[in-house]
Coordinates of N, CA, C and O in Angstrom, one line a residue:
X1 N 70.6 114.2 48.0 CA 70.3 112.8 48.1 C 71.5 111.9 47.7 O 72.0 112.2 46.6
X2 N 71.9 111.2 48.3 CA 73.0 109.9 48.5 C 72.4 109.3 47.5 O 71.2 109.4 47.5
X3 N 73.2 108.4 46.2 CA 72.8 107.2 45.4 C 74.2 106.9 45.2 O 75.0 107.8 44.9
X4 N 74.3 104.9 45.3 CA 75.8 104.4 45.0 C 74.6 103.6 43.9 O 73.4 103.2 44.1
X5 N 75.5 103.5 42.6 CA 75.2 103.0 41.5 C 76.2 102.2 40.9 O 77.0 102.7 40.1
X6 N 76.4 100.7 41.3 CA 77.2 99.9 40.8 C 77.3 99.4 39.4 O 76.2 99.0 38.9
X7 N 78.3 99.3 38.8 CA 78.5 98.5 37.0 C 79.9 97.8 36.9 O 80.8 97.8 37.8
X8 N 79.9 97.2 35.7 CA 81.1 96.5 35.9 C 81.1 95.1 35.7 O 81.9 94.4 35.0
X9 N 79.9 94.4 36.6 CA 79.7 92.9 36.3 C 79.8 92.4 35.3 O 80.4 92.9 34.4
X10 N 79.3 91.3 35.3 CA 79.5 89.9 34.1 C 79.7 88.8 34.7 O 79.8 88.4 35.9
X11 N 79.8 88.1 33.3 CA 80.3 86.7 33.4 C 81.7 86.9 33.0 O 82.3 87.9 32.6
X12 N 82.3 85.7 33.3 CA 83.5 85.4 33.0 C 84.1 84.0 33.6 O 83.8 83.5 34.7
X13 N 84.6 83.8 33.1 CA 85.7 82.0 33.2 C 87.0 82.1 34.4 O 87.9 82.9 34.7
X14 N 86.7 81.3 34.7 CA 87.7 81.2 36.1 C 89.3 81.7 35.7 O 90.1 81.3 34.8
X15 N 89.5 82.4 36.5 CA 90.9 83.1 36.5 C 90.7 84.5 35.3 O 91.8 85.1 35.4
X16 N 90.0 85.0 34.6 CA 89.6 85.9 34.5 C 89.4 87.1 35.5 O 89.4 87.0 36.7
X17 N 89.3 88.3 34.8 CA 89.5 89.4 35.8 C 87.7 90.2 35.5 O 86.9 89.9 34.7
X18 N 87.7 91.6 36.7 CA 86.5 91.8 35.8 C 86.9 93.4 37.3 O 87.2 93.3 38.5
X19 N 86.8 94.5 36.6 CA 86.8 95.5 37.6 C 85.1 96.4 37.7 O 84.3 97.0 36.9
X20 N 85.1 96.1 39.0 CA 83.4 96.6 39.4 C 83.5 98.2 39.8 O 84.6 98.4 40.4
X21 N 83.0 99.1 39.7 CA 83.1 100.6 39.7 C 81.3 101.1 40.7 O 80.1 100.8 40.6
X22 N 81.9 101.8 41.3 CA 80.8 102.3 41.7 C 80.9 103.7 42.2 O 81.7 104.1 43.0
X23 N 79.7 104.6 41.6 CA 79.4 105.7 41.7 C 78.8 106.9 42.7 O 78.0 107.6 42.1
X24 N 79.0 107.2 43.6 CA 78.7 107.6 45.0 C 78.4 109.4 44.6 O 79.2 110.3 44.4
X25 N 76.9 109.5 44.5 CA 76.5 110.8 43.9 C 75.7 111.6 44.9 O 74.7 111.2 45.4
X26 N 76.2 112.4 45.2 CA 75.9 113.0 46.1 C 76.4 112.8 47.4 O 75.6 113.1 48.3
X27 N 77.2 112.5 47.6 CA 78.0 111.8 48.7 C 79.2 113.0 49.4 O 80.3 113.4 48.9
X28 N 78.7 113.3 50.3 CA 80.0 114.1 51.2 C 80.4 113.7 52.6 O 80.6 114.5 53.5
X29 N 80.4 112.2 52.6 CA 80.6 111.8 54.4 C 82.5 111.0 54.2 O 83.0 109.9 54.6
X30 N 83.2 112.2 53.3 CA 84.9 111.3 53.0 C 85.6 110.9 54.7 O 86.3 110.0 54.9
X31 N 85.2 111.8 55.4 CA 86.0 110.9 56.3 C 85.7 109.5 56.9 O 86.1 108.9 57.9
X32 N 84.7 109.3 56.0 CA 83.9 108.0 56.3 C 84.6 106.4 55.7 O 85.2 106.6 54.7
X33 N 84.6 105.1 56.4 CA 85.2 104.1 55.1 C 84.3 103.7 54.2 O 83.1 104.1 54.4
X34 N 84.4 103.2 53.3 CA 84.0 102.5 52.0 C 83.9 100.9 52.0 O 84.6 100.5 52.9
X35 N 83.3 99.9 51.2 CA 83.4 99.0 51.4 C 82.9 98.4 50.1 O 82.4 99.1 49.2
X36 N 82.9 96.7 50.1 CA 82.4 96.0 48.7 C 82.1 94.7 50.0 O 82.8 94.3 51.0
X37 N 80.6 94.0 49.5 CA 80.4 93.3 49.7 C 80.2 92.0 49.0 O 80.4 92.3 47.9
X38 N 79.7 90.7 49.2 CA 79.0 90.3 48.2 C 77.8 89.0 49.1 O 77.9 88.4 50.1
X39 N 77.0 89.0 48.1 CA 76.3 87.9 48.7 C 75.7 86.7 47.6 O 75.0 87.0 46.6
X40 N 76.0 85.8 47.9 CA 75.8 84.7 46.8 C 74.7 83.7 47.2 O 74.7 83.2 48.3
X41 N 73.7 83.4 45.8 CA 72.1 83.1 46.8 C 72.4 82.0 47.8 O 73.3 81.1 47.5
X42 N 72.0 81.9 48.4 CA 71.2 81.2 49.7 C 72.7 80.9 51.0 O 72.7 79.9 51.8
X43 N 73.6 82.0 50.8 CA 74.8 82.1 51.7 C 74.5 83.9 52.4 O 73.9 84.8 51.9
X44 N 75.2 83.9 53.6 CA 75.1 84.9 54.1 C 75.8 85.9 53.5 O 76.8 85.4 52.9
X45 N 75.7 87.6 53.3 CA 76.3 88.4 53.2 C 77.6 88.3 53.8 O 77.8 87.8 54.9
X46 N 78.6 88.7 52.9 CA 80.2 88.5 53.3 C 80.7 89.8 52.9 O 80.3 90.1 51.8
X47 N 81.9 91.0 53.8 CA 82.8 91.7 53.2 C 83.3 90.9 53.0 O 83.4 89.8 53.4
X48 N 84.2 91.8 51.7 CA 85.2 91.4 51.0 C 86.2 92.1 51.1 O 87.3 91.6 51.1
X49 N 85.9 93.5 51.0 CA 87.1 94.6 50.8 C 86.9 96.2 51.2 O 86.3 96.8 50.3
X50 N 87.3 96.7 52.2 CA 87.2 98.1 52.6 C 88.5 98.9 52.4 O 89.6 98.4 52.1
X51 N 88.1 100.6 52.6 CA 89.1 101.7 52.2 C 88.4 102.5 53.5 O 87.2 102.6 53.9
X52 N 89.3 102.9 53.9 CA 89.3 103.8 54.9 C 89.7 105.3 54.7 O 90.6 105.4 53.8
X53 N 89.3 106.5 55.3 CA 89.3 107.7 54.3 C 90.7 107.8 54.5 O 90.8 108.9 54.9
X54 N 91.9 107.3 54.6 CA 93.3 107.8 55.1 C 93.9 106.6 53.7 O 95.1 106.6 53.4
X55 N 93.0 105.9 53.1 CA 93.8 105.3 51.9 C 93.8 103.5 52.4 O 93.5 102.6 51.7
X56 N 94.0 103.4 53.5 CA 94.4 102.2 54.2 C 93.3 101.1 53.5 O 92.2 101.6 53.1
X57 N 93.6 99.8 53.3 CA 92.5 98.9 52.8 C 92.6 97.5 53.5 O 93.7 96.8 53.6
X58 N 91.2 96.9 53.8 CA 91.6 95.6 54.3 C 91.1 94.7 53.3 O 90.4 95.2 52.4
X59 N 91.2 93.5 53.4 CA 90.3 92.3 52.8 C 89.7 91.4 53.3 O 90.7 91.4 54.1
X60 N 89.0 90.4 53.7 CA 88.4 89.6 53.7 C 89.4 88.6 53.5 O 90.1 89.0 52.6
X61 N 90.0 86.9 54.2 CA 91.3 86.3 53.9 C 90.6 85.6 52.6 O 91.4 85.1 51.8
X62 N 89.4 85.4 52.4 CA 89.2 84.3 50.7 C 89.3 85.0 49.7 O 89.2 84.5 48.5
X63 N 89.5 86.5 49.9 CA 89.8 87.2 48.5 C 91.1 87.9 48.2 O 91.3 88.2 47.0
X64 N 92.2 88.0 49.5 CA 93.2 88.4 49.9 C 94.5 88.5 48.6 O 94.8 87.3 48.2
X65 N 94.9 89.2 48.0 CA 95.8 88.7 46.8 C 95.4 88.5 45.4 O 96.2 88.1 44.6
X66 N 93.7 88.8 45.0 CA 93.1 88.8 44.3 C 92.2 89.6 44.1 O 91.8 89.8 42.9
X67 N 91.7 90.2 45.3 CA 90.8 91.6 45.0 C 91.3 93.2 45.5 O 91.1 93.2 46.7
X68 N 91.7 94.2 45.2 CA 92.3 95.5 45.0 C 91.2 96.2 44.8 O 90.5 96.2 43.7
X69 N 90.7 97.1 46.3 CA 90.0 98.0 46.0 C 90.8 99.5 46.2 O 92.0 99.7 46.6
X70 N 89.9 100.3 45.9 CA 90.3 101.7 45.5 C 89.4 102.8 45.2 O 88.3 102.7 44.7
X71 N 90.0 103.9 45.5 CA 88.8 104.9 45.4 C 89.4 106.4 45.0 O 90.4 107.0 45.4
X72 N 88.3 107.0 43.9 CA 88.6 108.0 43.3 C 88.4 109.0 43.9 O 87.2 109.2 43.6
X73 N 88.7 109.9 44.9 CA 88.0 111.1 45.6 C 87.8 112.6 44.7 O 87.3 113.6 45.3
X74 N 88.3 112.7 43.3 CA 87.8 113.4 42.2 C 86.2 113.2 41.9 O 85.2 113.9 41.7
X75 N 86.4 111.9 42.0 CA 85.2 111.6 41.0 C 84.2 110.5 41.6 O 83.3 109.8 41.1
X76 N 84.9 110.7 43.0 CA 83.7 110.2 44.0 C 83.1 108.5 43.8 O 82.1 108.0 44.2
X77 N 84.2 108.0 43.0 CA 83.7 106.7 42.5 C 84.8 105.0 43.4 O 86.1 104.8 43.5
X78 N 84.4 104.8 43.6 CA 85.0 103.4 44.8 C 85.0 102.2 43.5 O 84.0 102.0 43.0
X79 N 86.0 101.6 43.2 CA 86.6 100.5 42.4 C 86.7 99.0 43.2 O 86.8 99.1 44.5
X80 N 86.7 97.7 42.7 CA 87.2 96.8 43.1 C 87.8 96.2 42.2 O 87.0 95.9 41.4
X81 N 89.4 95.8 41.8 CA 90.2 95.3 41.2 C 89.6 93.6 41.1 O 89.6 93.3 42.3
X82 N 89.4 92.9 40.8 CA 89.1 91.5 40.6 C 89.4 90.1 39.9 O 88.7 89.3 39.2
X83 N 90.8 90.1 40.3 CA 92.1 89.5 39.6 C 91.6 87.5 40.0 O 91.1 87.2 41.1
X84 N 91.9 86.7 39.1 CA 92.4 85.4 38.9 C 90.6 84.9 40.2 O 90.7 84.8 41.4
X85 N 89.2 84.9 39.1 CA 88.2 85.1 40.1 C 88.2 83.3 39.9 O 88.8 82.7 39.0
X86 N 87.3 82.6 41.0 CA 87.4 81.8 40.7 C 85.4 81.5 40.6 O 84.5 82.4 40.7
X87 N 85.2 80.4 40.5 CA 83.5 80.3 40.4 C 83.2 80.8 42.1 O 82.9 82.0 42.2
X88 N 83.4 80.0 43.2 CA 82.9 80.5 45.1 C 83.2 82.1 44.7 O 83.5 82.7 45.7
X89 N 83.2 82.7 44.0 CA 83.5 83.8 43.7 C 81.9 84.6 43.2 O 81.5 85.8 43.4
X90 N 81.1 83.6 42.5 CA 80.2 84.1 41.9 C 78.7 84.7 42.9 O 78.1 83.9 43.6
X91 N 78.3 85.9 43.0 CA 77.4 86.6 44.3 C 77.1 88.0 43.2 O 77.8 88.5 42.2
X92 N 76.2 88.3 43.7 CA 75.8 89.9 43.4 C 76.9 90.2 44.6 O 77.0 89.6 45.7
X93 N 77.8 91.7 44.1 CA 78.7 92.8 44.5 C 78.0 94.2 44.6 O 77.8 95.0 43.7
X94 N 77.7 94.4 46.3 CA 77.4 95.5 47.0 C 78.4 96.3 47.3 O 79.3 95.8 47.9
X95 N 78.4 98.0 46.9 CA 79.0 99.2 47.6 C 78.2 99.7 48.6 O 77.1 100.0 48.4
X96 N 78.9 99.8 49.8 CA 78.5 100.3 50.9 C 79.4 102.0 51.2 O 80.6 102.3 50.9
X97 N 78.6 102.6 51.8 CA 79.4 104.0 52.7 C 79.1 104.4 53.2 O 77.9 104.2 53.5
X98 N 79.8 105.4 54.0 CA 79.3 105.7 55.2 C 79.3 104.6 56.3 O 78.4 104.5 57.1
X99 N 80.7 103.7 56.4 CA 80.5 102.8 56.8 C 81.0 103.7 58.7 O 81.8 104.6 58.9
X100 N 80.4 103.0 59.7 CA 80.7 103.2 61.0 C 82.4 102.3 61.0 O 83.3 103.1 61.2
X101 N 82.5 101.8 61.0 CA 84.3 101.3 60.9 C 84.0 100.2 60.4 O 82.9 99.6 60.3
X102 N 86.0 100.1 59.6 CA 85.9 98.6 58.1 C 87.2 98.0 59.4 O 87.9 98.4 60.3
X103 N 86.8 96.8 58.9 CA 87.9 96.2 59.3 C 87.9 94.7 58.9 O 86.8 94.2 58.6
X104 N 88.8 94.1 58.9 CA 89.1 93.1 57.9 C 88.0 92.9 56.6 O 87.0 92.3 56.6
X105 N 88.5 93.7 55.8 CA 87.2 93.7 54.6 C 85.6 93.9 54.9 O 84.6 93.8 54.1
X106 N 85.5 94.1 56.2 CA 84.0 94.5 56.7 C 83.7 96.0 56.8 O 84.3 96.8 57.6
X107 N 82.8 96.2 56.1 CA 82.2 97.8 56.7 C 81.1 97.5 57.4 O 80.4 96.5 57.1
X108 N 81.0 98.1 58.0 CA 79.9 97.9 59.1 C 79.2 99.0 59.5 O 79.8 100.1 59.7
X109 N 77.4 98.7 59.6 CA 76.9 99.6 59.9 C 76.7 100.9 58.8 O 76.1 101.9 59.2
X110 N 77.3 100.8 57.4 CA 77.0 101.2 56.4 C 75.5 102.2 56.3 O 74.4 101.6 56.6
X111 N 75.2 103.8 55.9 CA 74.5 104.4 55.9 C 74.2 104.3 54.9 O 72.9 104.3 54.8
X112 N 74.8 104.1 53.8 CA 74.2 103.6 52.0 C 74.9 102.7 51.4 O 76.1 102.7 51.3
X113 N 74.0 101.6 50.7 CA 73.8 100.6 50.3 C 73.4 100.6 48.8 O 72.2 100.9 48.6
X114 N 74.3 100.2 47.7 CA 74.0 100.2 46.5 C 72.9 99.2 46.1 O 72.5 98.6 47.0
X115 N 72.4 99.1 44.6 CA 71.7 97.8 44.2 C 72.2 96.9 43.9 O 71.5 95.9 43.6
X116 N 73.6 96.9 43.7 CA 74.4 95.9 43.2 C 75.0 95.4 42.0 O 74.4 95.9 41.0
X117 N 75.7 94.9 41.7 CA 76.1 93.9 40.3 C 76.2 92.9 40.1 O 76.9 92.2 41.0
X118 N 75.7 92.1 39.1 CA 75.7 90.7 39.6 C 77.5 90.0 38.7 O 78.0 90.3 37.6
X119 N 77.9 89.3 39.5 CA 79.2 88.6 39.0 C 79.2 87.5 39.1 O 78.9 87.0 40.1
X120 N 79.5 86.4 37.6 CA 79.3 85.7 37.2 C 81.1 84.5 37.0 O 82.1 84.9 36.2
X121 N 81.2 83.4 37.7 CA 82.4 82.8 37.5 C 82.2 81.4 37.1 O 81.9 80.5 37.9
X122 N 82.5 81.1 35.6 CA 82.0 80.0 35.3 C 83.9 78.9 35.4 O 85.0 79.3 35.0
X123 N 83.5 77.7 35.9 CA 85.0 76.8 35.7 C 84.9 76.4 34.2 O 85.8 75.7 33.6

């Protein structure tokens, strides 16, 4: 059985960093992409940032220069770096996998879907 288990959230003050980690247990679909989403209340779901199993990564252009994702294939765990955040930043952060193809920070079509983290950007 597949479970992605996200940690890492918080609060934190604008320009602050905060790195989200997520756990992919039981998981054997690597030639598959990876992804981070977020959705912030009463706005639509947005990618942000995909990994493709060859290393390659895209972003999303409002996070571009500020969010660094990455992934452990030891230890089966997908990272998002989350450098200088600003508040339009603030959404619960979704790990997706098993994505059908990522492309500009979108995974799409995603077979598993974490519960999320919530991330907090105060000015």
């Amino acid at each position: 059985q597949v479970r992605l288990v996200e940690s890492g959230g918080g609060s934190v003050q604008a320009g602050g960093s905060l790195r989200l980690s997520c756990a992919l247990s039981g998981y054997t679909y690597s030639r598959y992409c990876l992804g981070w989403f977020r959705q912030a209340p009463g706005k639509e779901r947005e990618g942000v940032a995909a990994i493709d199993n060859d290393g390659s990564t895209s972003y999303a252009d409002s996070v571009k220069g500020r969010l660094t994702v990455s992934k452990d294939s030891a230890t089966n765990t997908l990272y998002l770096q989350m450098n200088s955040l600003k508040p339009e930043d603030t959404a619960m952060y979704y790990c997706a996998a098993a994505c059908t193809f990522c492309t500009g920070g979108q995974c799409y079509y995603p077979s598993f879907v974490g519960q999320g983290t919530r991330v907090t950007v105060s000015s």
